[in-house]
PDB file of C-alpha atoms in Angstrom:
ATOM      1  CA  ASP A  96      -7.539   6.654  16.445  1.00 55.00           C
ATOM      2  CA  ALA A  97      -7.448   2.897  16.943  1.00 57.00           C
ATOM      3  CA  GLY A  98      -4.623   3.258  19.138  1.00 91.00           C
ATOM      4  CA  VAL A  99      -3.011   0.047  17.308  1.00 95.00           C
ATOM      5  CA  THR A 100      -0.672   1.347  14.708  1.00 96.00           C
ATOM      6  CA  GLN A 101       0.459  -0.630  11.517  1.00 97.00           C
ATOM      7  CA  SER A 102       2.641   0.121   8.516  1.00 97.00           C
ATOM      8  CA  PRO A 103       2.608   0.425   5.802  1.00 97.00           C
ATOM      9  CA  THR A 104      -0.817   0.877   5.074  1.00 96.00           C
ATOM     10  CA  HIS A 105      -0.388   0.079   1.198  1.00 96.00           C
ATOM     11  CA  LEU A 106       2.114  -2.183  -0.710  1.00 96.00           C
ATOM     12  CA  ILE A 107       2.623  -3.851  -3.727  1.00 98.00           C
ATOM     13  CA  LYS A 108       4.771  -6.841  -4.521  1.00 98.00           C
ATOM     14  CA  THR A 109       5.683  -9.394  -6.824  1.00 98.00           C
ATOM     15  CA  ARG A 110       5.154 -13.252  -6.525  1.00 98.00           C
ATOM     16  CA  GLY A 111       8.432 -15.319  -5.045  1.00 98.00           C
ATOM     17  CA  GLN A 112       9.059 -11.861  -3.131  1.00 98.00           C
ATOM     18  CA  GLN A 113       9.266 -11.401   0.767  1.00 98.00           C
ATOM     19  CA  VAL A 114       7.378  -8.854   2.993  1.00 98.00           C
ATOM     20  CA  THR A 115       7.417  -7.547   6.148  1.00 98.00           C
ATOM     21  CA  LEU A 116       4.550  -5.814   7.924  1.00 98.00           C
ATOM     22  CA  ARG A 117       4.560  -3.997  11.184  1.00 98.00           C
ATOM     23  CA  CYS A 118       2.288  -3.072  14.363  1.00 98.00           C
ATOM     24  CA  SER A 119       2.398  -1.084  17.464  1.00 98.00           C
ATOM     25  CA  PRO A 120      -0.085  -2.374  19.958  1.00 96.00           C
ATOM     26  CA  LYS A 121      -2.473   0.007  22.167  1.00 95.00           C
ATOM     27  CA  SER A 122      -0.681   1.304  24.936  1.00 94.00           C
ATOM     28  CA  GLY A 123      -1.268  -1.062  27.981  1.00 91.00           C
ATOM     29  CA  HIS A 124      -1.503  -3.990  25.684  1.00 93.00           C
ATOM     30  CA  ASP A 125       1.105  -7.004  25.790  1.00 94.00           C
ATOM     31  CA  THR A 126      -0.622  -9.491  23.656  1.00 94.00           C
ATOM     32  CA  VAL A 127      -0.504  -9.292  19.279  1.00 95.00           C
ATOM     33  CA  SER A 128      -2.570 -11.046  17.232  1.00 95.00           C
ATOM     34  CA  TRP A 129      -2.412 -11.357  13.448  1.00 97.00           C
ATOM     35  CA  TYR A 130      -5.304 -11.800  10.713  1.00 97.00           C
ATOM     36  CA  GLN A 131      -5.498 -12.298   7.206  1.00 98.00           C
ATOM     37  CA  GLN A 132      -9.030 -10.878   5.597  1.00 95.00           C
ATOM     38  CA  ALA A 133      -9.115 -11.815   1.999  1.00 94.00           C
ATOM     39  CA  LEU A 134     -11.711 -10.122  -0.207  1.00 90.00           C
ATOM     40  CA  GLY A 135     -15.119 -10.858   0.578  1.00 87.00           C
ATOM     41  CA  GLN A 136     -14.423 -12.602   3.597  1.00 90.00           C
ATOM     42  CA  GLY A 137     -14.142 -12.632   7.548  1.00 93.00           C
ATOM     43  CA  PRO A 138     -10.512 -12.060   9.026  1.00 96.00           C
ATOM     44  CA  GLN A 139      -8.711 -15.325   9.454  1.00 96.00           C
ATOM     45  CA  PHE A 140      -6.464 -15.798  12.304  1.00 95.00           C
ATOM     46  CA  ILE A 141      -2.951 -16.184  11.701  1.00 97.00           C
ATOM     47  CA  PHE A 142      -0.928 -16.328  14.869  1.00 95.00           C
ATOM     48  CA  GLN A 143      -0.777 -14.554  18.175  1.00 94.00           C
ATOM     49  CA  TYR A 144       2.087 -13.516  20.121  1.00 95.00           C
ATOM     50  CA  TYR A 145       3.048 -12.932  23.819  1.00 93.00           C
ATOM     51  CA  GLU A 146       6.301 -12.615  25.812  1.00 93.00           C
ATOM     52  CA  GLU A 147       7.827 -12.921  22.493  1.00 95.00           C
ATOM     53  CA  GLU A 148       6.861 -16.152  21.662  1.00 94.00           C
ATOM     54  CA  GLU A 149       4.333 -17.525  19.799  1.00 93.00           C
ATOM     55  CA  ARG A 150       0.994 -18.934  21.291  1.00 90.00           C
ATOM     56  CA  GLN A 151      -1.189 -20.048  19.294  1.00 88.00           C
ATOM     57  CA  ARG A 152      -1.350 -20.565  15.582  1.00 92.00           C
ATOM     58  CA  GLY A 153      -4.361 -20.487  13.103  1.00 92.00           C
ATOM     59  CA  ASN A 154      -4.122 -22.602   9.267  1.00 93.00           C
ATOM     60  CA  PHE A 155      -1.231 -20.794   8.075  1.00 97.00           C
ATOM     61  CA  PRO A 156       1.855 -22.288   5.827  1.00 97.00           C
ATOM     62  CA  ASP A 157       5.526 -21.622   7.538  1.00 96.00           C
ATOM     63  CA  ARG A 158       5.860 -19.013   4.926  1.00 98.00           C
ATOM     64  CA  PHE A 159       3.710 -16.761   7.341  1.00 98.00           C
ATOM     65  CA  SER A 160       6.126 -16.333  10.733  1.00 98.00           C
ATOM     66  CA  GLY A 161       6.336 -13.426  13.094  1.00 97.00           C
ATOM     67  CA  HIS A 162       8.329 -11.601  16.110  1.00 97.00           C
ATOM     68  CA  GLN A 163       7.391 -10.117  18.988  1.00 98.00           C
ATOM     69  CA  PHE A 164       9.907  -7.391  20.433  1.00 97.00           C
ATOM     70  CA  PRO A 165      10.430  -6.468  24.506  1.00 97.00           C
ATOM     71  CA  ASN A 166       8.107  -3.325  23.801  1.00 96.00           C
ATOM     72  CA  TYR A 167       5.201  -5.616  22.799  1.00 97.00           C
ATOM     73  CA  SER A 168       5.757  -4.447  19.189  1.00 97.00           C
ATOM     74  CA  SER A 169       5.222  -6.932  16.511  1.00 98.00           C
ATOM     75  CA  GLU A 170       6.114  -8.039  12.653  1.00 98.00           C
ATOM     76  CA  LEU A 171       4.176 -10.288  10.006  1.00 98.00           C
ATOM     77  CA  ASN A 172       6.822 -11.788   7.784  1.00 98.00           C
ATOM     78  CA  VAL A 173       5.536 -13.693   4.889  1.00 98.00           C
ATOM     79  CA  ASN A 174       8.086 -15.441   2.378  1.00 98.00           C
ATOM     80  CA  ALA A 175       7.708 -16.743  -1.326  1.00 98.00           C
ATOM     81  CA  LEU A 176       4.563 -14.607  -1.979  1.00 98.00           C
ATOM     82  CA  LEU A 177       1.798 -15.934  -3.823  1.00 98.00           C
ATOM     83  CA  LEU A 178      -1.084 -13.955  -5.674  1.00 97.00           C
ATOM     84  CA  GLY A 179      -3.466 -15.603  -3.074  1.00 97.00           C
ATOM     85  CA  ASP A 180      -1.660 -13.906  -0.428  1.00 98.00           C
ATOM     86  CA  SER A 181      -3.294 -10.353  -1.390  1.00 98.00           C
ATOM     87  CA  ALA A 182      -5.542  -9.347   1.354  1.00 97.00           C
ATOM     88  CA  LEU A 183      -5.742  -6.744   4.164  1.00 96.00           C
ATOM     89  CA  TYR A 184      -3.509  -7.888   7.088  1.00 98.00           C
ATOM     90  CA  LEU A 185      -5.088  -6.832  10.375  1.00 97.00           C
ATOM     91  CA  CYS A 186      -3.264  -6.558  13.713  1.00 97.00           C
ATOM     92  CA  ALA A 187      -5.114  -6.535  16.969  1.00 95.00           C
ATOM     93  CA  SER A 188      -3.811  -6.029  20.539  1.00 94.00           C
ATOM     94  CA  SER A 189      -5.169  -7.143  23.509  1.00 91.00           C
ATOM     95  CA  PHE A 190      -3.628  -7.602  27.323  1.00 88.00           C
ATOM     96  CA  PHE A 191      -3.049 -11.235  28.106  1.00 85.00           C
ATOM     97  CA  GLY A 192      -5.619 -13.540  29.721  1.00 78.00           C
ATOM     98  CA  THR A 193      -8.508 -10.623  28.371  1.00 79.00           C
ATOM     99  CA  TYR A 194     -10.749 -10.484  25.582  1.00 76.00           C
ATOM    100  CA  GLY A 195     -10.695  -6.911  24.705  1.00 77.00           C
ATOM    101  CA  TYR A 196      -9.285  -6.819  21.133  1.00 88.00           C
ATOM    102  CA  THR A 197      -8.324  -3.440  19.798  1.00 92.00           C
ATOM    103  CA  PHE A 198      -7.778  -3.547  16.025  1.00 94.00           C
ATOM    104  CA  GLY A 199      -5.376  -1.336  13.811  1.00 94.00           C
ATOM    105  CA  SER A 200      -6.476  -0.006  10.502  1.00 93.00           C
ATOM    106  CA  GLY A 201      -4.857  -2.439   8.496  1.00 95.00           C
ATOM    107  CA  THR A 202      -2.018  -3.460   5.547  1.00 97.00           C
ATOM    108  CA  ARG A 203      -3.482  -3.661   1.792  1.00 97.00           C
ATOM    109  CA  LEU A 204      -1.148  -5.764   0.332  1.00 98.00           C
ATOM    110  CA  THR A 205      -1.171  -6.608  -2.971  1.00 98.00           C
ATOM    111  CA  VAL A 206       0.704  -9.373  -4.838  1.00 98.00           C
ATOM    112  CA  VAL A 207       1.263  -9.077  -8.553  1.00 97.00           C
TER     113      VAL A 207
ATOM    114  CA  ALA B 184     -12.857 -26.280  15.869  1.00 75.00           C
ATOM    115  CA  GLN B 185     -15.380 -23.460  15.853  1.00 81.00           C
ATOM    116  CA  SER B 186     -17.210 -21.883  12.453  1.00 91.00           C
ATOM    117  CA  VAL B 187     -19.614 -18.820  12.060  1.00 95.00           C
ATOM    118  CA  SER B 188     -22.110 -18.589   9.638  1.00 96.00           C
ATOM    119  CA  GLN B 189     -23.829 -15.450   8.586  1.00 96.00           C
ATOM    120  CA  HIS B 190     -26.587 -15.781   6.165  1.00 87.00           C
ATOM    121  CA  ASN B 191     -26.947 -12.529   5.000  1.00 88.00           C
ATOM    122  CA  HIS B 192     -24.449 -11.160   2.721  1.00 92.00           C
ATOM    123  CA  HIS B 193     -25.919  -8.234   1.215  1.00 96.00           C
ATOM    124  CA  VAL B 194     -28.613  -6.160   2.925  1.00 97.00           C
ATOM    125  CA  ILE B 195     -30.651  -2.982   1.914  1.00 97.00           C
ATOM    126  CA  LEU B 196     -32.582  -0.884   4.228  1.00 97.00           C
ATOM    127  CA  SER B 197     -34.256   2.081   4.130  1.00 97.00           C
ATOM    128  CA  GLU B 198     -33.524   4.999   6.743  1.00 97.00           C
ATOM    129  CA  ALA B 199     -35.652   3.608  10.193  1.00 97.00           C
ATOM    130  CA  ALA B 200     -36.793   0.476   9.069  1.00 98.00           C
ATOM    131  CA  SER B 201     -35.184  -2.328  11.469  1.00 98.00           C
ATOM    132  CA  LEU B 202     -32.733  -4.504  11.185  1.00 97.00           C
ATOM    133  CA  GLU B 203     -32.062  -8.070  12.167  1.00 97.00           C
ATOM    134  CA  LEU B 204     -28.490  -9.911  11.014  1.00 97.00           C
ATOM    135  CA  GLY B 205     -28.057 -13.280  11.228  1.00 96.00           C
ATOM    136  CA  CYS B 206     -25.244 -15.101  13.207  1.00 97.00           C
ATOM    137  CA  ASN B 207     -24.903 -19.079  13.823  1.00 97.00           C
ATOM    138  CA  TYR B 208     -21.827 -20.763  15.252  1.00 95.00           C
ATOM    139  CA  SER B 209     -20.648 -24.309  15.754  1.00 92.00           C
ATOM    140  CA  TYR B 210     -18.488 -24.794  18.563  1.00 86.00           C
ATOM    141  CA  GLY B 211     -18.654 -27.931  21.471  1.00 79.00           C
ATOM    142  CA  GLY B 212     -18.130 -25.707  24.311  1.00 82.00           C
ATOM    143  CA  THR B 213     -18.991 -22.842  25.856  1.00 83.00           C
ATOM    144  CA  VAL B 214     -18.131 -19.470  23.668  1.00 87.00           C
ATOM    145  CA  ASN B 215     -18.117 -15.897  23.771  1.00 90.00           C
ATOM    146  CA  LEU B 216     -19.642 -13.709  20.916  1.00 93.00           C
ATOM    147  CA  PHE B 217     -19.157 -10.513  19.738  1.00 95.00           C
ATOM    148  CA  TRP B 218     -20.245  -8.502  17.000  1.00 97.00           C
ATOM    149  CA  TYR B 219     -17.750  -6.176  15.176  1.00 96.00           C
ATOM    150  CA  VAL B 220     -18.605  -2.965  12.836  1.00 96.00           C
ATOM    151  CA  GLN B 221     -15.798  -1.994   9.838  1.00 94.00           C
ATOM    152  CA  TYR B 222     -16.860   1.227   8.890  1.00 93.00           C
ATOM    153  CA  PRO B 223     -15.730   2.170   5.121  1.00 87.00           C
ATOM    154  CA  GLY B 224     -12.158   3.037   5.381  1.00 84.00           C
ATOM    155  CA  GLN B 225     -11.869   2.671   9.392  1.00 88.00           C
ATOM    156  CA  HIS B 226     -10.792  -0.278  11.422  1.00 89.00           C
ATOM    157  CA  LEU B 227     -12.659  -2.963  12.967  1.00 92.00           C
ATOM    158  CA  GLN B 228     -14.348  -1.831  15.829  1.00 93.00           C
ATOM    159  CA  LEU B 229     -16.735  -3.811  18.860  1.00 93.00           C
ATOM    160  CA  LEU B 230     -20.408  -3.161  18.796  1.00 95.00           C
ATOM    161  CA  LEU B 231     -20.918  -5.974  21.522  1.00 95.00           C
ATOM    162  CA  LYS B 232     -20.521  -8.773  23.628  1.00 93.00           C
ATOM    163  CA  TYR B 233     -21.465 -11.915  25.453  1.00 93.00           C
ATOM    164  CA  PHE B 234     -19.411 -13.704  28.042  1.00 90.00           C
ATOM    165  CA  SER B 235     -22.103 -15.060  30.429  1.00 89.00           C
ATOM    166  CA  GLY B 236     -25.620 -13.750  32.023  1.00 92.00           C
ATOM    167  CA  ASP B 237     -28.206 -12.227  30.484  1.00 94.00           C
ATOM    168  CA  PRO B 238     -28.885 -13.248  26.980  1.00 95.00           C
ATOM    169  CA  LEU B 239     -30.166  -9.924  25.399  1.00 97.00           C
ATOM    170  CA  VAL B 240     -26.673  -7.923  25.501  1.00 96.00           C
ATOM    171  CA  LYS B 241     -26.962  -3.985  24.629  1.00 96.00           C
ATOM    172  CA  GLY B 242     -24.262  -2.687  22.862  1.00 95.00           C
ATOM    173  CA  ILE B 243     -23.239   1.124  21.372  1.00 94.00           C
ATOM    174  CA  LYS B 244     -25.163   2.788  18.820  1.00 94.00           C
ATOM    175  CA  GLY B 245     -28.542   1.577  19.695  1.00 96.00           C
ATOM    176  CA  PHE B 246     -27.637  -1.769  18.653  1.00 97.00           C
ATOM    177  CA  GLU B 247     -28.563  -4.993  20.892  1.00 97.00           C
ATOM    178  CA  ALA B 248     -28.191  -9.051  20.044  1.00 98.00           C
ATOM    179  CA  GLU B 249     -29.294 -12.117  21.621  1.00 97.00           C
ATOM    180  CA  PHE B 250     -27.947 -15.065  22.312  1.00 96.00           C
ATOM    181  CA  ILE B 251     -29.645 -17.856  21.828  1.00 95.00           C
ATOM    182  CA  LYS B 252     -28.158 -21.063  23.170  1.00 92.00           C
ATOM    183  CA  SER B 253     -30.513 -23.776  21.823  1.00 93.00           C
ATOM    184  CA  LYS B 254     -30.338 -22.493  18.581  1.00 94.00           C
ATOM    185  CA  PHE B 255     -26.581 -21.708  18.765  1.00 95.00           C
ATOM    186  CA  SER B 256     -27.402 -17.914  17.545  1.00 96.00           C
ATOM    187  CA  PHE B 257     -26.153 -14.563  18.556  1.00 97.00           C
ATOM    188  CA  ASN B 258     -28.623 -12.138  16.052  1.00 97.00           C
ATOM    189  CA  LEU B 259     -27.933  -8.359  15.883  1.00 98.00           C
ATOM    190  CA  ARG B 260     -30.696  -6.246  15.722  1.00 98.00           C
ATOM    191  CA  LYS B 261     -31.547  -2.517  15.679  1.00 98.00           C
ATOM    192  CA  PRO B 262     -34.745  -1.269  16.170  1.00 97.00           C
ATOM    193  CA  SER B 263     -34.668   1.882  13.531  1.00 97.00           C
ATOM    194  CA  VAL B 264     -31.250   2.180  11.325  1.00 98.00           C
ATOM    195  CA  GLN B 265     -29.487   5.364  10.107  1.00 97.00           C
ATOM    196  CA  TRP B 266     -27.598   5.781   7.229  1.00 96.00           C
ATOM    197  CA  SER B 267     -24.541   6.317   9.277  1.00 96.00           C
ATOM    198  CA  ASP B 268     -24.698   2.569   9.823  1.00 97.00           C
ATOM    199  CA  THR B 269     -23.904   1.510   6.662  1.00 97.00           C
ATOM    200  CA  ALA B 270     -20.808  -0.524   7.158  1.00 97.00           C
ATOM    201  CA  GLU B 271     -19.768  -4.201   7.238  1.00 96.00           C
ATOM    202  CA  TYR B 272     -21.112  -6.145  10.131  1.00 98.00           C
ATOM    203  CA  PHE B 273     -18.941  -9.490  11.416  1.00 97.00           C
ATOM    204  CA  CYS B 274     -20.162 -11.863  14.100  1.00 97.00           C
ATOM    205  CA  ALA B 275     -17.413 -13.732  15.591  1.00 95.00           C
ATOM    206  CA  VAL B 276     -16.704 -16.447  18.847  1.00 92.00           C
ATOM    207  CA  ASN B 277     -14.038 -17.399  20.639  1.00 87.00           C
ATOM    208  CA  PRO B 278     -13.637 -20.053  23.456  1.00 80.00           C
ATOM    209  CA  ALA B 279     -14.673 -19.038  26.637  1.00 74.00           C
ATOM    210  CA  SER B 280     -12.116 -20.974  28.731  1.00 69.00           C
ATOM    211  CA  PHE B 281      -8.982 -18.862  28.386  1.00 60.00           C
ATOM    212  CA  THR B 282      -6.113 -21.779  27.901  1.00 55.00           C
ATOM    213  CA  GLY B 283      -3.363 -19.551  28.543  1.00 46.00           C
ATOM    214  CA  GLY B 284      -1.918 -20.472  24.696  1.00 44.00           C
ATOM    215  CA  GLY B 285      -3.985 -17.784  23.096  1.00 52.00           C
ATOM    216  CA  ASN B 286      -7.411 -16.870  22.485  1.00 74.00           C
ATOM    217  CA  LYS B 287      -8.400 -16.398  18.934  1.00 85.00           C
ATOM    218  CA  LEU B 288     -11.217 -14.986  17.508  1.00 90.00           C
ATOM    219  CA  THR B 289     -13.331 -17.125  14.778  1.00 92.00           C
ATOM    220  CA  PHE B 290     -15.187 -14.362  12.466  1.00 95.00           C
ATOM    221  CA  GLY B 291     -18.057 -14.618  10.344  1.00 96.00           C
ATOM    222  CA  THR B 292     -18.002 -13.693   6.463  1.00 95.00           C
ATOM    223  CA  GLY B 293     -19.506 -10.282   7.090  1.00 96.00           C
ATOM    224  CA  THR B 294     -22.626  -9.122   6.184  1.00 97.00           C
ATOM    225  CA  GLN B 295     -22.744  -5.621   4.105  1.00 96.00           C
ATOM    226  CA  LEU B 296     -25.384  -3.434   5.077  1.00 97.00           C
ATOM    227  CA  LYS B 297     -26.257  -0.304   2.781  1.00 97.00           C
ATOM    228  CA  VAL B 298     -28.724   2.041   4.526  1.00 97.00           C
ATOM    229  CA  GLU B 299     -30.228   4.164   1.755  1.00 96.00           C
ATOM    230  CA  LEU B 300     -31.959   7.481   2.820  1.00 92.00           C
TER     231      LEU B 300
END
């Protein structure tokens, strides 16, 4: 059990559509980070949320947006999907100010 | 910006062989260093981490890593691998100073290890 719950586990979308991925952090964690892992690559940082605000952002376009709720859970939204957005999307939670990440199992997004 | 290089993309070993996976990073300041493992169908798990102190770090499942500051390296080692070590291994870094604006991990591209019986 990873402690971090992501949903759904798999989904298929069509180019141009929008998608929302969800993450529930490990109990006691208040910070959520999102990563994109393309096939054959290492995870790449998308952004991090703490206190319902985006605290840091990686090199991803504005089509990628997020939200954090008062219960610390988070959503990742991707608009105008491209074929290149096909990837495993990982959520990682931590306690703010620490380096102890816990990763979820990810959501496999396929864009056709 | 920091970057991480893992030179071995695929490694095949027989059980009981010794393992060393290379990791080099590029960053102008002090970093924290990590090795993560991803078993097939499972989530990323932390193997070991280095923040400061003894540059030889021991982790779970008999893995260890050595931080060599002069070489910007953090190689992962295991004296004798098992079939169950078959997995993908990722080296990662983040800046040691927590700015309060978030702490992102920068990962290498990973090394796929296959251990044969």
